[in-house]
PDB file of C-alpha atoms in Angstrom:
ATOM      1  CA  MET A  77      75.986 149.732  59.971  1.00 45.00           C
ATOM      2  CA  SER A  78      79.520 150.504  61.569  1.00 50.00           C
ATOM      3  CA  ASP A  79      81.361 148.975  64.476  1.00 70.00           C
ATOM      4  CA  THR A  80      80.760 145.425  63.519  1.00 84.00           C
ATOM      5  CA  LYS A  81      82.868 142.214  63.481  1.00 95.00           C
ATOM      6  CA  PHE A  82      81.118 140.601  60.654  1.00 98.00           C
ATOM      7  CA  ASP A  83      79.194 141.542  57.528  1.00 98.00           C
ATOM      8  CA  VAL A  84      76.912 138.723  57.706  1.00 98.00           C
ATOM      9  CA  VAL A  85      76.292 135.829  60.124  1.00 98.00           C
ATOM     10  CA  GLY A  86      74.338 132.811  58.567  1.00 98.00           C
ATOM     11  CA  ILE A  87      72.206 130.202  60.494  1.00 97.00           C
ATOM     12  CA  GLY A  88      71.436 127.099  58.652  1.00 95.00           C
ATOM     13  CA  ASN A  89      71.401 123.239  58.307  1.00 93.00           C
ATOM     14  CA  ALA A  90      75.039 122.102  58.037  1.00 95.00           C
ATOM     15  CA  ILE A  91      74.811 119.598  55.168  1.00 93.00           C
ATOM     16  CA  VAL A  92      77.331 117.713  53.048  1.00 92.00           C
ATOM     17  CA  ASP A  93      76.004 117.514  49.621  1.00 88.00           C
ATOM     18  CA  VAL A  94      76.420 114.234  47.416  1.00 89.00           C
ATOM     19  CA  LEU A  95      75.762 115.120  43.754  1.00 90.00           C
ATOM     20  CA  ALA A  96      75.308 112.775  40.902  1.00 93.00           C
ATOM     21  CA  HIS A  97      74.120 112.970  37.329  1.00 94.00           C
ATOM     22  CA  CYS A  98      71.006 110.892  36.425  1.00 96.00           C
ATOM     23  CA  LYS A  99      68.594 110.514  33.516  1.00 95.00           C
ATOM     24  CA  GLU A 100      65.154 111.999  33.468  1.00 95.00           C
ATOM     25  CA  GLU A 101      63.523 108.646  33.882  1.00 96.00           C
ATOM     26  CA  ASP A 102      65.701 107.754  36.858  1.00 96.00           C
ATOM     27  CA  LEU A 103      63.514 110.418  38.864  1.00 96.00           C
ATOM     28  CA  GLY A 104      60.256 108.529  38.082  1.00 95.00           C
ATOM     29  CA  ARG A 105      61.758 105.073  38.825  1.00 95.00           C
ATOM     30  CA  LEU A 106      62.985 106.361  42.198  1.00 96.00           C
ATOM     31  CA  ASN A 107      59.651 108.274  42.891  1.00 95.00           C
ATOM     32  CA  LEU A 108      61.371 111.520  43.184  1.00 96.00           C
ATOM     33  CA  VAL A 109      59.830 114.962  42.840  1.00 93.00           C
ATOM     34  CA  LYS A 110      61.926 116.962  40.239  1.00 94.00           C
ATOM     35  CA  ASN A 111      63.166 120.402  41.513  1.00 90.00           C
ATOM     36  CA  ALA A 112      62.021 119.803  45.038  1.00 88.00           C
ATOM     37  CA  MET A 113      63.757 119.396  48.333  1.00 86.00           C
ATOM     38  CA  THR A 114      62.109 116.352  50.115  1.00 92.00           C
ATOM     39  CA  LEU A 115      63.128 115.568  53.717  1.00 90.00           C
ATOM     40  CA  ILE A 116      63.971 111.803  54.072  1.00 95.00           C
ATOM     41  CA  ASP A 117      64.789 109.259  56.896  1.00 94.00           C
ATOM     42  CA  ALA A 118      68.187 107.572  57.510  1.00 89.00           C
ATOM     43  CA  GLU A 119      67.028 104.285  55.633  1.00 92.00           C
ATOM     44  CA  THR A 120      65.612 106.100  52.636  1.00 95.00           C
ATOM     45  CA  ALA A 121      69.075 107.957  52.506  1.00 93.00           C
ATOM     46  CA  ASP A 122      70.985 104.800  52.464  1.00 89.00           C
ATOM     47  CA  SER A 123      68.623 103.298  49.765  1.00 94.00           C
ATOM     48  CA  LEU A 124      69.056 106.261  47.403  1.00 95.00           C
ATOM     49  CA  TYR A 125      72.720 106.556  48.057  1.00 90.00           C
ATOM     50  CA  ALA A 126      73.130 103.030  46.984  1.00 92.00           C
ATOM     51  CA  GLN A 127      71.360 103.660  43.708  1.00 94.00           C
ATOM     52  CA  MET A 128      73.236 106.883  42.761  1.00 94.00           C
ATOM     53  CA  GLY A 129      75.815 107.053  39.881  1.00 89.00           C
ATOM     54  CA  PRO A 130      79.260 108.193  40.849  1.00 89.00           C
ATOM     55  CA  GLY A 131      79.006 111.115  43.316  1.00 85.00           C
ATOM     56  CA  LEU A 132      80.795 114.286  44.127  1.00 84.00           C
ATOM     57  CA  GLU A 133      80.968 115.061  47.895  1.00 85.00           C
ATOM     58  CA  MET A 134      81.161 118.507  49.140  1.00 84.00           C
ATOM     59  CA  SER A 135      79.960 120.800  52.053  1.00 86.00           C
ATOM     60  CA  GLY A 136      76.676 122.300  51.402  1.00 87.00           C
ATOM     61  CA  GLY A 137      73.519 123.566  53.222  1.00 91.00           C
ATOM     62  CA  SER A 138      71.820 126.877  51.700  1.00 93.00           C
ATOM     63  CA  ALA A 139      72.985 129.339  54.257  1.00 96.00           C
ATOM     64  CA  GLY A 140      76.480 127.612  54.241  1.00 95.00           C
ATOM     65  CA  ASN A 141      76.580 128.137  50.554  1.00 94.00           C
ATOM     66  CA  THR A 142      75.593 131.879  51.003  1.00 97.00           C
ATOM     67  CA  MET A 143      78.296 132.326  53.520  1.00 97.00           C
ATOM     68  CA  ALA A 144      81.160 130.573  51.487  1.00 95.00           C
ATOM     69  CA  GLY A 145      80.038 132.890  48.493  1.00 96.00           C
ATOM     70  CA  ILE A 146      80.242 136.081  50.702  1.00 97.00           C
ATOM     71  CA  ALA A 147      83.762 135.055  52.000  1.00 97.00           C
ATOM     72  CA  ALA A 148      84.880 134.400  48.213  1.00 96.00           C
ATOM     73  CA  LEU A 149      83.937 138.010  47.447  1.00 97.00           C
ATOM     74  CA  GLY A 150      85.979 139.205  50.345  1.00 97.00           C
ATOM     75  CA  GLY A 151      83.170 139.732  52.990  1.00 97.00           C
ATOM     76  CA  LYS A 152      83.486 138.852  56.461  1.00 98.00           C
ATOM     77  CA  GLY A 153      81.122 135.938  57.505  1.00 97.00           C
ATOM     78  CA  ALA A 154      80.408 133.604  60.297  1.00 98.00           C
ATOM     79  CA  TYR A 155      78.296 130.492  60.474  1.00 97.00           C
ATOM     80  CA  ILE A 156      75.971 128.746  63.019  1.00 97.00           C
ATOM     81  CA  GLY A 157      74.999 125.147  62.412  1.00 96.00           C
ATOM     82  CA  LYS A 158      74.872 121.719  63.826  1.00 95.00           C
ATOM     83  CA  VAL A 159      77.256 118.816  63.039  1.00 95.00           C
ATOM     84  CA  ARG A 160      78.237 115.609  64.771  1.00 95.00           C
ATOM     85  CA  ASN A 161      81.958 114.691  65.551  1.00 96.00           C
ATOM     86  CA  ASP A 162      81.959 112.281  62.673  1.00 93.00           C
ATOM     87  CA  GLN A 163      83.723 112.101  59.331  1.00 89.00           C
ATOM     88  CA  LEU A 164      81.187 114.216  57.462  1.00 90.00           C
ATOM     89  CA  GLY A 165      80.954 116.800  60.420  1.00 94.00           C
ATOM     90  CA  GLU A 166      84.820 117.276  59.972  1.00 94.00           C
ATOM     91  CA  VAL A 167      84.397 117.554  56.194  1.00 90.00           C
ATOM     92  CA  PHE A 168      81.837 120.346  56.700  1.00 94.00           C
ATOM     93  CA  SER A 169      83.816 122.133  59.403  1.00 95.00           C
ATOM     94  CA  HIS A 170      86.959 121.988  57.402  1.00 93.00           C
ATOM     95  CA  ASP A 171      85.438 123.108  54.075  1.00 92.00           C
ATOM     96  CA  ILE A 172      83.538 126.110  55.532  1.00 94.00           C
ATOM     97  CA  ARG A 173      86.504 127.333  57.555  1.00 95.00           C
ATOM     98  CA  ALA A 174      88.824 126.712  54.388  1.00 94.00           C
ATOM     99  CA  MET A 175      86.511 129.254  52.521  1.00 93.00           C
ATOM    100  CA  GLY A 176      87.204 131.777  55.302  1.00 95.00           C
ATOM    101  CA  VAL A 177      84.049 131.582  57.325  1.00 97.00           C
ATOM    102  CA  SER A 178      84.260 131.642  61.023  1.00 97.00           C
ATOM    103  CA  PHE A 179      82.643 128.476  62.351  1.00 97.00           C
ATOM    104  CA  ASN A 180      82.798 127.689  66.059  1.00 94.00           C
ATOM    105  CA  SER A 181      79.638 125.816  66.604  1.00 91.00           C
ATOM    106  CA  THR A 182      80.418 123.002  69.020  1.00 90.00           C
ATOM    107  CA  PRO A 183      79.999 119.464  67.388  1.00 93.00           C
ATOM    108  CA  ALA A 184      77.486 117.037  69.096  1.00 92.00           C
ATOM    109  CA  THR A 185      79.009 113.994  70.780  1.00 94.00           C
ATOM    110  CA  SER A 186      75.877 112.012  70.527  1.00 93.00           C
ATOM    111  CA  GLY A 187      72.713 111.767  68.662  1.00 91.00           C
ATOM    112  CA  SER A 188      72.155 111.741  64.950  1.00 92.00           C
ATOM    113  CA  PRO A 189      74.844 111.615  62.376  1.00 93.00           C
ATOM    114  CA  THR A 190      75.975 114.904  60.432  1.00 94.00           C
ATOM    115  CA  ALA A 191      73.416 115.629  57.640  1.00 95.00           C
ATOM    116  CA  ARG A 192      73.752 114.854  53.962  1.00 94.00           C
ATOM    117  CA  CYS A 193      71.722 115.833  51.017  1.00 93.00           C
ATOM    118  CA  LEU A 194      71.418 113.390  47.925  1.00 95.00           C
ATOM    119  CA  ILE A 195      71.181 115.451  44.897  1.00 93.00           C
ATOM    120  CA  PHE A 196      70.229 114.099  41.482  1.00 95.00           C
ATOM    121  CA  VAL A 197      71.150 116.159  38.609  1.00 92.00           C
ATOM    122  CA  THR A 198      69.319 115.723  35.239  1.00 94.00           C
ATOM    123  CA  PRO A 199      70.685 116.739  31.779  1.00 94.00           C
ATOM    124  CA  ASP A 200      68.880 120.023  31.888  1.00 91.00           C
ATOM    125  CA  GLY A 201      70.918 120.987  34.982  1.00 88.00           C
ATOM    126  CA  HIS A 202      67.949 120.786  37.435  1.00 90.00           C
ATOM    127  CA  ARG A 203      68.532 119.212  40.726  1.00 88.00           C
ATOM    128  CA  THR A 204      66.244 117.135  42.826  1.00 94.00           C
ATOM    129  CA  MET A 205      67.369 117.291  46.494  1.00 91.00           C
ATOM    130  CA  ASN A 206      66.772 114.598  49.203  1.00 95.00           C
ATOM    131  CA  THR A 207      67.788 115.637  52.592  1.00 92.00           C
ATOM    132  CA  PHE A 208      68.476 113.559  55.522  1.00 95.00           C
ATOM    133  CA  LEU A 209      68.655 116.299  58.346  1.00 92.00           C
ATOM    134  CA  GLY A 210      70.544 114.278  61.021  1.00 94.00           C
ATOM    135  CA  ALA A 211      72.323 116.253  63.618  1.00 94.00           C
ATOM    136  CA  CYS A 212      70.778 119.713  62.091  1.00 91.00           C
ATOM    137  CA  THR A 213      67.467 118.544  63.741  1.00 88.00           C
ATOM    138  CA  GLU A 214      69.141 119.269  67.198  1.00 90.00           C
ATOM    139  CA  LEU A 215      69.868 123.063  66.437  1.00 93.00           C
ATOM    140  CA  GLY A 216      67.914 125.068  69.000  1.00 94.00           C
ATOM    141  CA  PRO A 217      67.870 128.276  70.854  1.00 96.00           C
ATOM    142  CA  ASP A 218      70.934 127.325  73.038  1.00 94.00           C
ATOM    143  CA  ASP A 219      73.129 127.155  69.995  1.00 94.00           C
ATOM    144  CA  ILE A 220      72.457 130.802  69.131  1.00 96.00           C
ATOM    145  CA  ASP A 221      75.440 133.020  70.250  1.00 96.00           C
ATOM    146  CA  ALA A 222      74.029 136.389  71.137  1.00 96.00           C
ATOM    147  CA  GLU A 223      77.470 138.207  71.080  1.00 96.00           C
ATOM    148  CA  LEU A 224      78.090 136.814  67.651  1.00 97.00           C
ATOM    149  CA  ILE A 225      74.571 137.912  66.294  1.00 97.00           C
ATOM    150  CA  ALA A 226      74.955 141.404  67.543  1.00 97.00           C
ATOM    151  CA  SER A 227      78.408 141.740  66.059  1.00 97.00           C
ATOM    152  CA  ALA A 228      77.054 141.214  62.430  1.00 98.00           C
ATOM    153  CA  LYS A 229      75.562 143.717  59.994  1.00 98.00           C
ATOM    154  CA  ILE A 230      73.025 141.269  58.961  1.00 98.00           C
ATOM    155  CA  THR A 231      71.666 137.834  60.468  1.00 98.00           C
ATOM    156  CA  TYR A 232      71.007 135.665  57.392  1.00 98.00           C
ATOM    157  CA  MET A 233      68.891 132.552  57.876  1.00 96.00           C
ATOM    158  CA  GLU A 234      67.520 129.575  55.483  1.00 94.00           C
ATOM    159  CA  GLY A 235      63.721 128.883  55.337  1.00 90.00           C
ATOM    160  CA  TYR A 236      64.759 125.325  55.638  1.00 87.00           C
ATOM    161  CA  LEU A 237      64.986 125.695  59.202  1.00 86.00           C
ATOM    162  CA  TRP A 238      61.347 126.485  59.587  1.00 86.00           C
ATOM    163  CA  ASP A 239      60.528 122.686  59.461  1.00 82.00           C
ATOM    164  CA  ARG A 240      61.358 122.184  63.103  1.00 85.00           C
ATOM    165  CA  PRO A 241      59.931 123.875  66.201  1.00 89.00           C
ATOM    166  CA  GLU A 242      63.432 124.202  68.033  1.00 92.00           C
ATOM    167  CA  ALA A 243      65.068 125.647  65.045  1.00 90.00           C
ATOM    168  CA  LYS A 244      62.138 128.348  64.659  1.00 90.00           C
ATOM    169  CA  GLU A 245      62.680 129.185  68.295  1.00 93.00           C
ATOM    170  CA  ALA A 246      66.492 129.751  67.421  1.00 94.00           C
ATOM    171  CA  PHE A 247      65.504 131.778  64.478  1.00 92.00           C
ATOM    172  CA  ILE A 248      63.169 134.253  66.414  1.00 93.00           C
ATOM    173  CA  LYS A 249      65.758 134.546  69.162  1.00 96.00           C
ATOM    174  CA  ALA A 250      68.464 135.470  66.765  1.00 97.00           C
ATOM    175  CA  ALA A 251      66.105 137.908  64.955  1.00 96.00           C
ATOM    176  CA  LYS A 252      65.171 139.597  68.220  1.00 96.00           C
ATOM    177  CA  ILE A 253      68.920 139.761  69.262  1.00 97.00           C
ATOM    178  CA  ALA A 254      69.875 141.233  65.927  1.00 98.00           C
ATOM    179  CA  HIS A 255      67.225 144.000  65.976  1.00 97.00           C
ATOM    180  CA  GLU A 256      67.636 144.824  69.554  1.00 97.00           C
ATOM    181  CA  ALA A 257      71.435 145.609  68.591  1.00 97.00           C
ATOM    182  CA  GLY A 258      70.276 147.836  65.807  1.00 97.00           C
ATOM    183  CA  ARG A 259      71.132 145.150  63.049  1.00 97.00           C
ATOM    184  CA  GLN A 260      69.090 143.737  60.164  1.00 97.00           C
ATOM    185  CA  VAL A 261      67.738 140.214  59.631  1.00 98.00           C
ATOM    186  CA  SER A 262      67.242 138.413  56.254  1.00 98.00           C
ATOM    187  CA  ILE A 263      65.788 134.954  55.214  1.00 96.00           C
ATOM    188  CA  SER A 264      65.726 133.079  52.114  1.00 95.00           C
ATOM    189  CA  LEU A 265      62.353 131.247  51.688  1.00 93.00           C
ATOM    190  CA  SER A 266      64.383 128.249  50.302  1.00 83.00           C
ATOM    191  CA  ASP A 267      61.610 126.182  48.656  1.00 83.00           C
ATOM    192  CA  SER A 268      58.033 126.484  47.639  1.00 85.00           C
ATOM    193  CA  PHE A 269      57.105 123.155  49.272  1.00 83.00           C
ATOM    194  CA  CYS A 270      58.627 124.440  52.580  1.00 85.00           C
ATOM    195  CA  VAL A 271      56.471 127.569  52.181  1.00 91.00           C
ATOM    196  CA  ASP A 272      53.410 125.573  51.529  1.00 90.00           C
ATOM    197  CA  ARG A 273      54.041 123.615  54.721  1.00 89.00           C
ATOM    198  CA  HIS A 274      54.276 126.696  56.992  1.00 89.00           C
ATOM    199  CA  ARG A 275      52.653 129.681  55.068  1.00 92.00           C
ATOM    200  CA  ASP A 276      51.100 131.496  57.936  1.00 92.00           C
ATOM    201  CA  SER A 277      53.974 131.301  60.252  1.00 91.00           C
ATOM    202  CA  PHE A 278      56.348 132.259  57.189  1.00 92.00           C
ATOM    203  CA  ARG A 279      54.152 135.303  56.573  1.00 92.00           C
ATOM    204  CA  ASP A 280      54.220 136.352  60.171  1.00 91.00           C
ATOM    205  CA  LEU A 281      57.969 136.053  60.134  1.00 90.00           C
ATOM    206  CA  VAL A 282      58.426 138.182  57.074  1.00 91.00           C
ATOM    207  CA  HIS A 283      55.885 140.884  58.130  1.00 90.00           C
ATOM    208  CA  ASN A 284      57.337 141.173  61.724  1.00 90.00           C
ATOM    209  CA  HIS A 285      60.981 140.099  61.681  1.00 91.00           C
ATOM    210  CA  ILE A 286      62.527 140.345  58.303  1.00 95.00           C
ATOM    211  CA  ASP A 287      64.294 143.205  56.558  1.00 96.00           C
ATOM    212  CA  VAL A 288      65.705 141.625  53.510  1.00 98.00           C
ATOM    213  CA  LEU A 289      63.627 138.798  51.959  1.00 97.00           C
ATOM    214  CA  PHE A 290      64.944 136.480  49.243  1.00 97.00           C
ATOM    215  CA  ALA A 291      62.650 134.290  47.320  1.00 96.00           C
ATOM    216  CA  ASN A 292      62.161 132.934  43.796  1.00 94.00           C
ATOM    217  CA  GLU A 293      59.081 133.215  41.624  1.00 94.00           C
ATOM    218  CA  ASP A 294      57.332 130.149  42.906  1.00 93.00           C
ATOM    219  CA  GLU A 295      58.072 130.892  46.558  1.00 94.00           C
ATOM    220  CA  ILE A 296      56.649 134.297  46.743  1.00 95.00           C
ATOM    221  CA  LYS A 297      53.674 133.234  44.798  1.00 95.00           C
ATOM    222  CA  SER A 298      53.062 130.589  47.234  1.00 94.00           C
ATOM    223  CA  LEU A 299      53.648 132.716  50.384  1.00 95.00           C
ATOM    224  CA  TYR A 300      50.679 135.229  49.208  1.00 95.00           C
ATOM    225  CA  GLU A 301      48.747 132.259  47.527  1.00 95.00           C
ATOM    226  CA  VAL A 302      48.460 134.380  44.240  1.00 95.00           C
ATOM    227  CA  ASP A 303      48.649 133.083  40.604  1.00 95.00           C
ATOM    228  CA  THR A 304      50.935 135.794  39.044  1.00 96.00           C
ATOM    229  CA  PHE A 305      54.244 137.171  40.021  1.00 95.00           C
ATOM    230  CA  GLU A 306      52.766 140.622  39.632  1.00 93.00           C
ATOM    231  CA  GLU A 307      50.137 139.899  42.222  1.00 94.00           C
ATOM    232  CA  ALA A 308      52.973 138.703  44.548  1.00 94.00           C
ATOM    233  CA  LEU A 309      54.991 141.744  43.836  1.00 93.00           C
ATOM    234  CA  ALA A 310      52.344 143.991  44.859  1.00 91.00           C
ATOM    235  CA  GLU A 311      51.800 141.897  48.093  1.00 92.00           C
ATOM    236  CA  VAL A 312      55.440 141.844  49.190  1.00 93.00           C
ATOM    237  CA  ARG A 313      56.515 145.435  48.686  1.00 88.00           C
ATOM    238  CA  SER A 314      54.183 146.631  51.637  1.00 83.00           C
ATOM    239  CA  HIS A 315      55.612 143.916  54.308  1.00 86.00           C
ATOM    240  CA  CYS A 316      59.430 144.243  54.319  1.00 86.00           C
ATOM    241  CA  LYS A 317      62.158 146.809  53.848  1.00 91.00           C
ATOM    242  CA  VAL A 318      63.742 144.905  50.862  1.00 97.00           C
ATOM    243  CA  ALA A 319      62.635 142.007  48.547  1.00 97.00           C
ATOM    244  CA  ALA A 320      65.082 140.470  46.181  1.00 98.00           C
ATOM    245  CA  LEU A 321      63.030 138.115  43.946  1.00 97.00           C
ATOM    246  CA  THR A 322      64.744 135.585  41.435  1.00 96.00           C
ATOM    247  CA  ARG A 323      63.094 134.513  38.232  1.00 93.00           C
ATOM    248  CA  SER A 324      65.842 132.039  36.779  1.00 89.00           C
ATOM    249  CA  GLU A 325      66.658 133.101  33.211  1.00 89.00           C
ATOM    250  CA  LYS A 326      64.405 136.226  33.475  1.00 93.00           C
ATOM    251  CA  GLY A 327      66.791 137.909  36.085  1.00 94.00           C
ATOM    252  CA  SER A 328      65.563 139.195  39.130  1.00 96.00           C
ATOM    253  CA  VAL A 329      63.330 141.995  40.571  1.00 97.00           C
ATOM    254  CA  ILE A 330      64.437 144.010  43.681  1.00 98.00           C
ATOM    255  CA  VAL A 331      61.510 145.624  45.411  1.00 96.00           C
ATOM    256  CA  SER A 332      62.114 148.437  48.055  1.00 95.00           C
ATOM    257  CA  GLY A 333      58.994 150.659  48.909  1.00 89.00           C
ATOM    258  CA  ASP A 334      58.097 152.383  45.583  1.00 89.00           C
ATOM    259  CA  ASP A 335      61.269 151.321  43.979  1.00 94.00           C
ATOM    260  CA  VAL A 336      60.959 148.277  41.631  1.00 95.00           C
ATOM    261  CA  ILE A 337      64.267 147.267  40.032  1.00 97.00           C
ATOM    262  CA  GLU A 338      64.684 144.819  37.308  1.00 97.00           C
ATOM    263  CA  VAL A 339      68.000 143.005  36.884  1.00 97.00           C
ATOM    264  CA  ASP A 340      68.923 140.867  33.834  1.00 95.00           C
ATOM    265  CA  ALA A 341      70.271 137.392  34.379  1.00 92.00           C
ATOM    266  CA  GLU A 342      74.030 137.084  33.802  1.00 93.00           C
ATOM    267  CA  PRO A 343      74.637 135.067  30.604  1.00 90.00           C
ATOM    268  CA  VAL A 344      75.769 131.469  30.937  1.00 90.00           C
ATOM    269  CA  ALA A 345      77.170 129.461  28.017  1.00 86.00           C
ATOM    270  CA  HIS A 346      76.067 126.118  29.410  1.00 87.00           C
ATOM    271  CA  VAL A 347      73.926 125.320  32.678  1.00 88.00           C
ATOM    272  CA  VAL A 348      75.384 122.421  34.239  1.00 86.00           C
ATOM    273  CA  ASP A 349      73.913 122.252  37.607  1.00 82.00           C
ATOM    274  CA  THR A 350      71.218 124.734  39.196  1.00 83.00           C
ATOM    275  CA  THR A 351      72.157 123.511  42.729  1.00 80.00           C
ATOM    276  CA  GLY A 352      73.089 126.810  45.035  1.00 88.00           C
ATOM    277  CA  ALA A 353      71.694 129.459  42.230  1.00 92.00           C
ATOM    278  CA  GLY A 354      69.472 131.041  44.826  1.00 94.00           C
ATOM    279  CA  ASP A 355      72.132 130.703  47.592  1.00 95.00           C
ATOM    280  CA  LEU A 356      74.816 132.442  45.530  1.00 96.00           C
ATOM    281  CA  PHE A 357      72.483 135.124  44.430  1.00 97.00           C
ATOM    282  CA  ALA A 358      72.103 135.947  48.132  1.00 98.00           C
ATOM    283  CA  SER A 359      75.946 135.888  48.483  1.00 98.00           C
ATOM    284  CA  GLY A 360      76.367 138.610  45.845  1.00 98.00           C
ATOM    285  CA  PHE A 361      73.421 140.659  46.876  1.00 98.00           C
ATOM    286  CA  LEU A 362      74.173 140.684  50.778  1.00 98.00           C
ATOM    287  CA  TYR A 363      77.920 141.390  49.978  1.00 98.00           C
ATOM    288  CA  GLY A 364      76.910 144.625  48.075  1.00 98.00           C
ATOM    289  CA  TYR A 365      74.188 145.531  50.450  1.00 98.00           C
ATOM    290  CA  THR A 366      76.594 145.290  53.538  1.00 97.00           C
ATOM    291  CA  ARG A 367      79.053 147.558  51.474  1.00 96.00           C
ATOM    292  CA  GLY A 368      76.222 150.161  50.958  1.00 97.00           C
ATOM    293  CA  ASP A 369      75.967 149.675  47.193  1.00 97.00           C
ATOM    294  CA  ASP A 370      72.750 150.780  45.620  1.00 97.00           C
ATOM    295  CA  LEU A 371      70.025 148.046  44.984  1.00 97.00           C
ATOM    296  CA  ALA A 372      70.729 147.707  41.359  1.00 97.00           C
ATOM    297  CA  THR A 373      74.316 146.999  42.012  1.00 97.00           C
ATOM    298  CA  CYS A 374      73.339 144.369  44.735  1.00 98.00           C
ATOM    299  CA  GLY A 375      71.171 142.602  42.268  1.00 97.00           C
ATOM    300  CA  ARG A 376      73.771 142.494  39.485  1.00 97.00           C
ATOM    301  CA  LEU A 377      76.418 141.238  42.081  1.00 97.00           C
ATOM    302  CA  GLY A 378      73.890 138.401  42.849  1.00 97.00           C
ATOM    303  CA  SER A 379      73.310 137.661  39.155  1.00 97.00           C
ATOM    304  CA  ILE A 380      77.135 137.300  38.484  1.00 96.00           C
ATOM    305  CA  CYS A 381      77.689 134.900  41.400  1.00 96.00           C
ATOM    306  CA  ALA A 382      74.389 132.711  40.477  1.00 96.00           C
ATOM    307  CA  ALA A 383      75.684 132.640  36.847  1.00 95.00           C
ATOM    308  CA  GLU A 384      78.994 131.337  38.180  1.00 95.00           C
ATOM    309  CA  VAL A 385      77.696 128.567  40.214  1.00 94.00           C
ATOM    310  CA  ILE A 386      75.228 127.056  37.759  1.00 92.00           C
ATOM    311  CA  SER A 387      78.238 126.690  35.138  1.00 91.00           C
ATOM    312  CA  HIS A 388      79.556 123.677  37.166  1.00 89.00           C
ATOM    313  CA  MET A 389      78.601 121.073  39.446  1.00 80.00           C
ATOM    314  CA  GLY A 390      78.278 121.841  43.201  1.00 79.00           C
ATOM    315  CA  ALA A 391      76.841 124.660  45.252  1.00 80.00           C
ATOM    316  CA  ARG A 392      80.034 126.628  46.026  1.00 86.00           C
ATOM    317  CA  PRO A 393      82.040 128.879  43.618  1.00 88.00           C
ATOM    318  CA  ASP A 394      84.793 127.478  41.613  1.00 88.00           C
ATOM    319  CA  ALA A 395      85.973 130.591  40.060  1.00 88.00           C
ATOM    320  CA  ASP A 396      87.609 133.501  41.717  1.00 90.00           C
ATOM    321  CA  LEU A 397      84.580 135.747  42.485  1.00 93.00           C
ATOM    322  CA  LYS A 398      86.505 138.790  43.481  1.00 92.00           C
ATOM    323  CA  GLU A 399      88.177 138.615  40.017  1.00 91.00           C
ATOM    324  CA  LEU A 400      84.990 137.863  38.172  1.00 89.00           C
ATOM    325  CA  VAL A 401      83.119 140.737  39.726  1.00 91.00           C
ATOM    326  CA  ALA A 402      86.099 143.190  39.090  1.00 90.00           C
ATOM    327  CA  LYS A 403      86.044 141.984  35.439  1.00 88.00           C
ATOM    328  CA  THR A 404      82.295 142.158  34.840  1.00 85.00           C
ATOM    329  CA  LEU A 405      81.282 145.102  36.702  1.00 82.00           C
TER     330      LEU A 405
END
């Protein structure tokens, strides 16, 4: 994986997160599905926003969070995503560039506003996400920079993109460009409800286009329609080069051919907000993977980054990840 300009280029929904604490009963009152990511329209977004407590606004989006984590570790990252030339679009663009990620996607000058995700965080630290995709829905094949994709060791994409046909086309185009250039392709399945909606096409994608797969326990069981993690493990090992499967407090399992590596979760004194745990696990793993670290080390790096992000509000690192990794490993 030499002669590259970037370690990872991420493709995803460019979203500004609005996070607020709530009581468990608030979810029922607002008819929200706990722990799920639900797509909402502009009217619902306005209604929920009006009923949120004091909020914290920060740039998010699954792949955007991952790229921010990679940059924080010292990796070279770039990002492709769609924003509008509005206030939230400027917030997103500024934040991801300030993290050290290259972001040169041209803002839309008309159409829907920049996306936002309204995140309700219950006392147990779990998050319930309600996403108005806005300008993200306009991401398509024309937004894929072939030269950029070919210059990265790995192209990483978020499964949330799979909800729209134009984004699917962009996804497949990027994967083909990457493989033609001798690079690798990675995806996070993102959400079990997302997998439920697109199971057959996700399977086809994983089996034919993906080298490194990220999924949590629910997502991988949904993908293969099985009841146990062990059954899912048996299925996925024959279908992609590497699968990194996260299991919350049980840690993670990394599978590659006949190798099955169990990685402990990193201890966390107090779980504040689980938003971004999977995204930052991918940051650590991909940072190690593009450096040529062994899979056990990649998994450990992922665990360290995930533990940091769930110890505070928001889906991007607060601590110095470089220093944290140097101290922990």
